[in-house]
GROMACS .gro file of C-alpha atoms in nm:
model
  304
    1UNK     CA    1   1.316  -0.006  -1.067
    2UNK     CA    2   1.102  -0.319  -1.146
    3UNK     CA    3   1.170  -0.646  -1.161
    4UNK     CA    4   1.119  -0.654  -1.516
    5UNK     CA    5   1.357  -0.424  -1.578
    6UNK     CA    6   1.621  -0.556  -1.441
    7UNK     CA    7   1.584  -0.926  -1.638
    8UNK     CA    8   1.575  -0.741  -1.913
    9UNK     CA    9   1.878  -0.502  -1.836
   10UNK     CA   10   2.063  -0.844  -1.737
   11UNK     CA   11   1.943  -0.987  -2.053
   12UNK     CA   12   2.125  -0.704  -2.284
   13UNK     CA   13   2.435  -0.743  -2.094
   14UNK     CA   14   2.503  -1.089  -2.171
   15UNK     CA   15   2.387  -1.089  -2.549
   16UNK     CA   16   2.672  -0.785  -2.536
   17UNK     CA   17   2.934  -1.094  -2.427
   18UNK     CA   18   2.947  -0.849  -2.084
   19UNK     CA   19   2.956  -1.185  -1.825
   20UNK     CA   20   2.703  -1.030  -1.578
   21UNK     CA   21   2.681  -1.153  -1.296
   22UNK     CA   22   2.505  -1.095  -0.908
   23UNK     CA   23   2.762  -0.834  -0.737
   24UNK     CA   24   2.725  -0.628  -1.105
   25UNK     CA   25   2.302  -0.639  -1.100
   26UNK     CA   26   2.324  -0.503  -0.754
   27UNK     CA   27   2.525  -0.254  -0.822
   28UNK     CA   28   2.356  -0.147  -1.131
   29UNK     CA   29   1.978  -0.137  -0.961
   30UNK     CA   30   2.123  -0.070  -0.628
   31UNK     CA   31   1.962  -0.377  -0.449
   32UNK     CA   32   2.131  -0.658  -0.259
   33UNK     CA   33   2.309  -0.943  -0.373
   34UNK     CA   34   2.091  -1.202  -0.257
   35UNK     CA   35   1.764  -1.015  -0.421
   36UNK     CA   36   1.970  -0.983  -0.697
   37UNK     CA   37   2.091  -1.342  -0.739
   38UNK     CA   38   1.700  -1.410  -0.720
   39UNK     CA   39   1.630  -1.238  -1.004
   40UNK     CA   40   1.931  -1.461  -1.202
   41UNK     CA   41   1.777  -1.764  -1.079
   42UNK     CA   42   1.434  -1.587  -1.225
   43UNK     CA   43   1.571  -1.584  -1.524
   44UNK     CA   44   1.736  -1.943  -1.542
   45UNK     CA   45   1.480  -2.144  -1.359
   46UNK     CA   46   1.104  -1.963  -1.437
   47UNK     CA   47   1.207  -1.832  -1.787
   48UNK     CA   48   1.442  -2.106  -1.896
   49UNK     CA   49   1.698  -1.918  -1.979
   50UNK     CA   50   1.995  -2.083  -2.099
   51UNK     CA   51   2.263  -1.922  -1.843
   52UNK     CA   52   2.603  -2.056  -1.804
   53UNK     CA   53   2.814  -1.912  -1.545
   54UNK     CA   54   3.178  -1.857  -1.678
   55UNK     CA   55   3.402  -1.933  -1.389
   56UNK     CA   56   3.722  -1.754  -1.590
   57UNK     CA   57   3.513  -1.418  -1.661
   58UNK     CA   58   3.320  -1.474  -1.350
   59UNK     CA   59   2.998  -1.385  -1.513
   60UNK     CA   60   2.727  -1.576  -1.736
   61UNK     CA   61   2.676  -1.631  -2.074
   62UNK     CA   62   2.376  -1.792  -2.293
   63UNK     CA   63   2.442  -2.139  -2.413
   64UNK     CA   64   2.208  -2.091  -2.708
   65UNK     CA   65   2.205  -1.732  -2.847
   66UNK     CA   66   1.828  -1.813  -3.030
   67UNK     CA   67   1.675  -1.747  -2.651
   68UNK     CA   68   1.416  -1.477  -2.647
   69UNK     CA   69   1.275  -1.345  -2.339
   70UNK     CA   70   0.913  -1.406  -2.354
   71UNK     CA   71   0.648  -1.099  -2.305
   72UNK     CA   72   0.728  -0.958  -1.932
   73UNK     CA   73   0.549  -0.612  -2.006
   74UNK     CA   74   0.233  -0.586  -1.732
   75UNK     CA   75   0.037  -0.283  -1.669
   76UNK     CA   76   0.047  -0.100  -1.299
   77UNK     CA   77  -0.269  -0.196  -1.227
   78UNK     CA   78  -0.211  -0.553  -1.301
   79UNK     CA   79   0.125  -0.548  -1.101
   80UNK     CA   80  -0.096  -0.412  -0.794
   81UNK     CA   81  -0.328  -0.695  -0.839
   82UNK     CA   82  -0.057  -0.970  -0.862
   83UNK     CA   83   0.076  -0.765  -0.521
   84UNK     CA   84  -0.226  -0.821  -0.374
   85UNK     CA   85  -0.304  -1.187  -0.468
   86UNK     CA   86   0.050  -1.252  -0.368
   87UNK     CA   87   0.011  -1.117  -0.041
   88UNK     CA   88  -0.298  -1.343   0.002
   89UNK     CA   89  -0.155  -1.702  -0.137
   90UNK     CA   90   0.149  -1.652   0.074
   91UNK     CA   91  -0.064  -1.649   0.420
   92UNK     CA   92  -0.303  -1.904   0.314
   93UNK     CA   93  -0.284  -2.211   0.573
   94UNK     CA   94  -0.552  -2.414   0.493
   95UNK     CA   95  -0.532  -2.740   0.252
   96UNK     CA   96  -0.236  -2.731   0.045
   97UNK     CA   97  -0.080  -2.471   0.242
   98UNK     CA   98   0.278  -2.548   0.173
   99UNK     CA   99   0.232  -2.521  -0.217
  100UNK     CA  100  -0.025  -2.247  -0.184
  101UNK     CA  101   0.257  -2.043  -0.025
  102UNK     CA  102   0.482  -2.116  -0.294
  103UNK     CA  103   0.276  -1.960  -0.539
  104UNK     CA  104   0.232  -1.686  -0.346
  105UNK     CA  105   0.628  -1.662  -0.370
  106UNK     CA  106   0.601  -1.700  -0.746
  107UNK     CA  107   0.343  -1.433  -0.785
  108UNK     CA  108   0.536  -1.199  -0.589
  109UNK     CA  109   0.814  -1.197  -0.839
  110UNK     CA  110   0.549  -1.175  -1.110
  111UNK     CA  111   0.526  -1.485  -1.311
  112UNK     CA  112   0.265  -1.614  -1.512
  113UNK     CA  113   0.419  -1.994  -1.529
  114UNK     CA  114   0.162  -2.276  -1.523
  115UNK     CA  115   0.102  -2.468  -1.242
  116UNK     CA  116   0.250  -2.842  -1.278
  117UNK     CA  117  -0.001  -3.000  -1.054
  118UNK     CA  118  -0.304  -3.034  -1.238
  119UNK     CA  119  -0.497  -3.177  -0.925
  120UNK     CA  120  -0.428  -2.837  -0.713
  121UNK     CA  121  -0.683  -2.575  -0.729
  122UNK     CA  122  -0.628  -2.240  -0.627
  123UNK     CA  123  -0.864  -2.094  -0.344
  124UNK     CA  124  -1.056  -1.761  -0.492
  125UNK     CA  125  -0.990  -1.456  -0.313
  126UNK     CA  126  -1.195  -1.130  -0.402
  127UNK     CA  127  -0.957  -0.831  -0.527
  128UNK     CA  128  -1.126  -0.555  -0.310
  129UNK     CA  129  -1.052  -0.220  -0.483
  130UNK     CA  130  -1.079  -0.053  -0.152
  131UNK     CA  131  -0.853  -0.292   0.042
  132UNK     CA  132  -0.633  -0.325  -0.255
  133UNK     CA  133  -0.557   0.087  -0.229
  134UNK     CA  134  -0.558   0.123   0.141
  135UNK     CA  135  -0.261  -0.202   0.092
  136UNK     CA  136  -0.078  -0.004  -0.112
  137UNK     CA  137  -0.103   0.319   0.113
  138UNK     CA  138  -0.028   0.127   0.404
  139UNK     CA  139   0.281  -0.034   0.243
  140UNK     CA  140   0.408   0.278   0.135
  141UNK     CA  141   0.394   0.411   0.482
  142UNK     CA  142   0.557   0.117   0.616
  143UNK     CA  143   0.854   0.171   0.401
  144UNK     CA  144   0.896   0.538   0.510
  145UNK     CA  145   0.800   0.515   0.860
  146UNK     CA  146   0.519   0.793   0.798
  147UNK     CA  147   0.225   0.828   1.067
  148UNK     CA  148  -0.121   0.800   0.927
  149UNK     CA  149  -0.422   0.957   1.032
  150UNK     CA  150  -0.692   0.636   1.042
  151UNK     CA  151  -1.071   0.655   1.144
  152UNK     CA  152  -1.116   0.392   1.272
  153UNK     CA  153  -1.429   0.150   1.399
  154UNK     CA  154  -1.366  -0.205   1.618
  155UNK     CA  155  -1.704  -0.368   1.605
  156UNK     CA  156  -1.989  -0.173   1.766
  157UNK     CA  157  -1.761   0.095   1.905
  158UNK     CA  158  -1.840   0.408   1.743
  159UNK     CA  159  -1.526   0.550   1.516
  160UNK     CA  160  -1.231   0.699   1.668
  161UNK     CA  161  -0.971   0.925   1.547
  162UNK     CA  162  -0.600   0.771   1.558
  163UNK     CA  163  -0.268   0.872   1.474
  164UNK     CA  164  -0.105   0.505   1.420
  165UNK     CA  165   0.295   0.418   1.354
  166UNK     CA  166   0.244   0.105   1.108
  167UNK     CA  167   0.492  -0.198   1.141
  168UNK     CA  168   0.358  -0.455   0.933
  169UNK     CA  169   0.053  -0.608   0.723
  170UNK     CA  170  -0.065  -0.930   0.893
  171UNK     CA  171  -0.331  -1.183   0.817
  172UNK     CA  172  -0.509  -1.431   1.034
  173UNK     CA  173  -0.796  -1.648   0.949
  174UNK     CA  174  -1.007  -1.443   0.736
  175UNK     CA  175  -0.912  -1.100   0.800
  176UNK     CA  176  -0.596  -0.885   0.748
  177UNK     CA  177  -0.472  -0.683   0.991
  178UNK     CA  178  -0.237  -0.368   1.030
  179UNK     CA  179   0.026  -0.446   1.328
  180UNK     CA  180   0.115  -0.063   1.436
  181UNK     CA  181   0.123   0.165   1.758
  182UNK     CA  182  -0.060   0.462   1.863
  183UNK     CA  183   0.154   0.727   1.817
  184UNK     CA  184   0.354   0.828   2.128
  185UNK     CA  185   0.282   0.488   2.270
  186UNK     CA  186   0.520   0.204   2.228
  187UNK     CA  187   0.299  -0.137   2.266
  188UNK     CA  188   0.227  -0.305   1.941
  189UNK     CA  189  -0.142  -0.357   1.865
  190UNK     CA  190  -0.368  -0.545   1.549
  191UNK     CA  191  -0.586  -0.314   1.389
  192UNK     CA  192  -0.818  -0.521   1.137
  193UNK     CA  193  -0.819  -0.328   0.769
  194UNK     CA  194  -1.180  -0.363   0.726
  195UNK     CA  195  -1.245  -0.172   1.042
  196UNK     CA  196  -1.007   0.126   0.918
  197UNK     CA  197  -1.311   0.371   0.729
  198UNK     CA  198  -1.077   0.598   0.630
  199UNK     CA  199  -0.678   0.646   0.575
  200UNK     CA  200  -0.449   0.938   0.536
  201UNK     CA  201  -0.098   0.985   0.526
  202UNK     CA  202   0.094   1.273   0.729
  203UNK     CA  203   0.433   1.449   0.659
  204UNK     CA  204   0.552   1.305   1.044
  205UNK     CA  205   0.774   1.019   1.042
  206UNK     CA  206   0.854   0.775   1.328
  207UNK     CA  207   1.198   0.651   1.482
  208UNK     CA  208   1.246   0.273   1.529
  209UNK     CA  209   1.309   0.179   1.910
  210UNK     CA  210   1.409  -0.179   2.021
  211UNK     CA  211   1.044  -0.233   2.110
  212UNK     CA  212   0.871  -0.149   1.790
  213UNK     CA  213   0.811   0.208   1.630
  214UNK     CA  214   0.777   0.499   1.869
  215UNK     CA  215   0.703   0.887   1.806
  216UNK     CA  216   0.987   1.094   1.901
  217UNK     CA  217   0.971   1.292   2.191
  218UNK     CA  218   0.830   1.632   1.973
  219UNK     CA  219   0.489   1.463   1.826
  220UNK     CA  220   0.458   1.264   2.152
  221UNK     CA  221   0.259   1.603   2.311
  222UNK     CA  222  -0.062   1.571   2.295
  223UNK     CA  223  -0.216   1.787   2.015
  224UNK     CA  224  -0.428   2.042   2.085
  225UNK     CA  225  -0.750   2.019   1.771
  226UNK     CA  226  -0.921   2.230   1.551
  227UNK     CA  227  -1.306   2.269   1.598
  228UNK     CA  228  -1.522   2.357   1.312
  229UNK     CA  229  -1.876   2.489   1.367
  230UNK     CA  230  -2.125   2.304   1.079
  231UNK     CA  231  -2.523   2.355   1.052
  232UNK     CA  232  -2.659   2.009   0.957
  233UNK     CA  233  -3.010   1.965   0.716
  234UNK     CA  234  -3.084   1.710   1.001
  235UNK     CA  235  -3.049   1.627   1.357
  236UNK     CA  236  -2.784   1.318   1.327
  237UNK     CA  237  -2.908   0.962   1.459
  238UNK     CA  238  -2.558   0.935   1.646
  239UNK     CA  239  -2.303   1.122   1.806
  240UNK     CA  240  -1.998   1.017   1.532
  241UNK     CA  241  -2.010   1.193   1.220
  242UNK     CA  242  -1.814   0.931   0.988
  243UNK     CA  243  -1.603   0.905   1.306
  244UNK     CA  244  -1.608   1.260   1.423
  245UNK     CA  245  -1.764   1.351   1.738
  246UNK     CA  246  -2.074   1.603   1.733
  247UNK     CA  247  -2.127   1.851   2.021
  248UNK     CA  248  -2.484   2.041   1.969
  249UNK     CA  249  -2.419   2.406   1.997
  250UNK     CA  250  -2.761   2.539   1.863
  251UNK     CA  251  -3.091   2.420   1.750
  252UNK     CA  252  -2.917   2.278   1.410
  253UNK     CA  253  -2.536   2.333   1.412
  254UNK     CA  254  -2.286   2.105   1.585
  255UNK     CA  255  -1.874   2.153   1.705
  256UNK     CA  256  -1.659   1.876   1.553
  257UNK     CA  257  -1.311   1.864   1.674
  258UNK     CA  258  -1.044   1.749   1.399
  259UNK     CA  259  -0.659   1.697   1.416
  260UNK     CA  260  -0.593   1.620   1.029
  261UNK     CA  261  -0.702   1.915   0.830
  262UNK     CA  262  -0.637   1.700   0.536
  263UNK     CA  263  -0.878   1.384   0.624
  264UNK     CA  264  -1.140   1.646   0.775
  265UNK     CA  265  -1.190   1.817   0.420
  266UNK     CA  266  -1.233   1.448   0.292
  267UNK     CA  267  -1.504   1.385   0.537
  268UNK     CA  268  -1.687   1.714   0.447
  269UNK     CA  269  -1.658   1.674   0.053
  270UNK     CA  270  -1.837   1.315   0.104
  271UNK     CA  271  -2.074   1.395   0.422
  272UNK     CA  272  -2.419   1.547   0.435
  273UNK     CA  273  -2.436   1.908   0.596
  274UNK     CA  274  -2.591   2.257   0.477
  275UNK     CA  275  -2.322   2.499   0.582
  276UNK     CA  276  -1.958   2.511   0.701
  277UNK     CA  277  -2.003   2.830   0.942
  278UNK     CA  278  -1.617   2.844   1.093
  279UNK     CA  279  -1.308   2.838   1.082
  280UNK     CA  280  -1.271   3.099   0.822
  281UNK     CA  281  -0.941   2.933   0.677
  282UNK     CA  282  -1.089   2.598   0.650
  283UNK     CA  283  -1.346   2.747   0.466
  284UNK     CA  284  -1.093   2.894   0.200
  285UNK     CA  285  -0.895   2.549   0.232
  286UNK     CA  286  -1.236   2.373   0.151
  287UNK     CA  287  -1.315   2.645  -0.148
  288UNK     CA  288  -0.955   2.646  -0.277
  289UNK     CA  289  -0.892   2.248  -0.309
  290UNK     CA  290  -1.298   2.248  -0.468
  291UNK     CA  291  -1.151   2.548  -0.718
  292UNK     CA  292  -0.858   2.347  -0.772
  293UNK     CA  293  -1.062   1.997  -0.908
  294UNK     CA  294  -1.292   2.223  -1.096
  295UNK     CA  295  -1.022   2.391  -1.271
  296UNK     CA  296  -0.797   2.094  -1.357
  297UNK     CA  297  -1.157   1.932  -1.517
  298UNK     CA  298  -1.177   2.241  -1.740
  299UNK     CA  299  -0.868   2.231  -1.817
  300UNK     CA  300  -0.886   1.883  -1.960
  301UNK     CA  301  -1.210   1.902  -2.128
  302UNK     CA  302  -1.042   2.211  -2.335
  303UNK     CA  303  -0.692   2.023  -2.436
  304UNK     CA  304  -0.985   1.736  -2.565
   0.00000   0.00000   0.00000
């Protein structure tokens, strides 16, 4: 549940004379009593809300019932951009760091208060559509400790295929990193976003150890791959393949091992080749999700 929601779930229960207070928000959004104690102080100090806290009824009341909570309503995709430019403000540490951070706090709980300081200008940061999605992915895999399956380039290395246990989103200087381990290895390593080509989530998940995420004992094996036989229209310039490596087997078709079926049928619906010659079942996996997209256009240009 939002933010939003619960201001204006708070709001209702004291116009009902109900004396809300922290321990009862927590309870009701099952959150924390400090997060929700934030969201009072929301409420008092960003939307000037008139609260009053009733020592006797040990809740709060409005001191002037003609309070109206102003427009909170955003769309998702406005929430993920406030996200991401909160995420941004809050590691700035350049000129006017301090405040910069601030706002960064204050975006992060989704306000759209006016700055006081008319002298401070905010820096500009790009929203990268790209980076803003891979973010979100990455966040969400934070949250449920889920390996993900990352191609991924440092510099003039050519691409390689990692399984990575994410810990945290960083940022130094001018670049935002991933802080994560490779799976079945416990030492903590920075993995810039911008060198990450592609990202996909897997159904493992990762225990917690003392020194930072680490795959249990099961998924620590080494895996053995899949290797998929594909005739190209042309001899590649380079061994990787979007990050895959090419063996030549014939005059035209290469071996490409994989590990995540998943990201492998993502390279090969956006990749240049001529024919997918084996496995057989990633074949049918490759016709069935193409069926699958076909069908679920047809079906929406007949409900139009």
């Amino acid at each position: 549940m939002s933010h939003i929601h619960r201001i204006q779930w708070f709001d209702q229960q004291v116009r009902q004379a109900a004396y809300p207070n922290s321990q009862l928000l927590a309870e009701q959004f099952e959150i924390s009593r400090r997060q929700a104690q934030r969201d009072i102080e929301y409420l008092a100090e960003s939307l000037r809300a008139p609260l009053r806290y009733v020592a006797k009824q040990r809740g709060y009341i409005y001191e002037d019932n003609s309070f109206v909570l102003p427009h909170l309503y955003i769309t998702d995709e406005e929430q993920r951009v406030l996200k991401y430019l909160a995420y941004r403000y809050s590691h700035y540490d350049y000129e006017d760091a301090r405040t910069i951070r601030k706002i960064g706090g204050l975006l992060e709980r989704f306000t759209d208060q006016p700055l006081t300081d008319k002298e401070l200008r905010l820096p500009v940061f790009e929203v990268n559509a790209h980076r803003l999605q891979m973010m979100e992915m990455l966040e969400q895999a934070i949250l449920a400790r889920r390996v993900v399956h990352v191609l991924y380039r440092d510099g003039q290395d050519s691409p390689q295929e990692l399984y990575l246990c994410p810990r945290q989103l960083s940022r130094r200087v001018e670049e935002d990193y991933l802080v994560a381990t490779v799976e079945g290895d416990g030492r903590s390593e920075y993995f810039s976003l911008s060198g990450i080509r592609q990202l996909t989530l897997t159904g493992r998940v990762f225990a917690a150890g003392e020194d930072g995420p680490a795959a249990p004992a099961e998924q620590a094996r080494l895996l053995k791959p899949f290797t998929a036989r594909i005739r190209m229209k042309e001899a590649p310039r380079e061994s990787s393949w979007g990050g895959y490596r090419l063996r030549a087997a014939a005059e035209d078709v290469y071996e490409v091992d994989f590990y995540d079926t998943s990201a492998f049928i993502a390279q090969l619906l956006h990749a240049e080749w001529s024919a997918l010659l084996s496995p057989k079942w990633l074949k049918e996996k490759l016709r069935s999700s193409c069926e699958a997209v076909v069908r679920r256009l047809d079906e929406q240009e007949n409900d139009q």
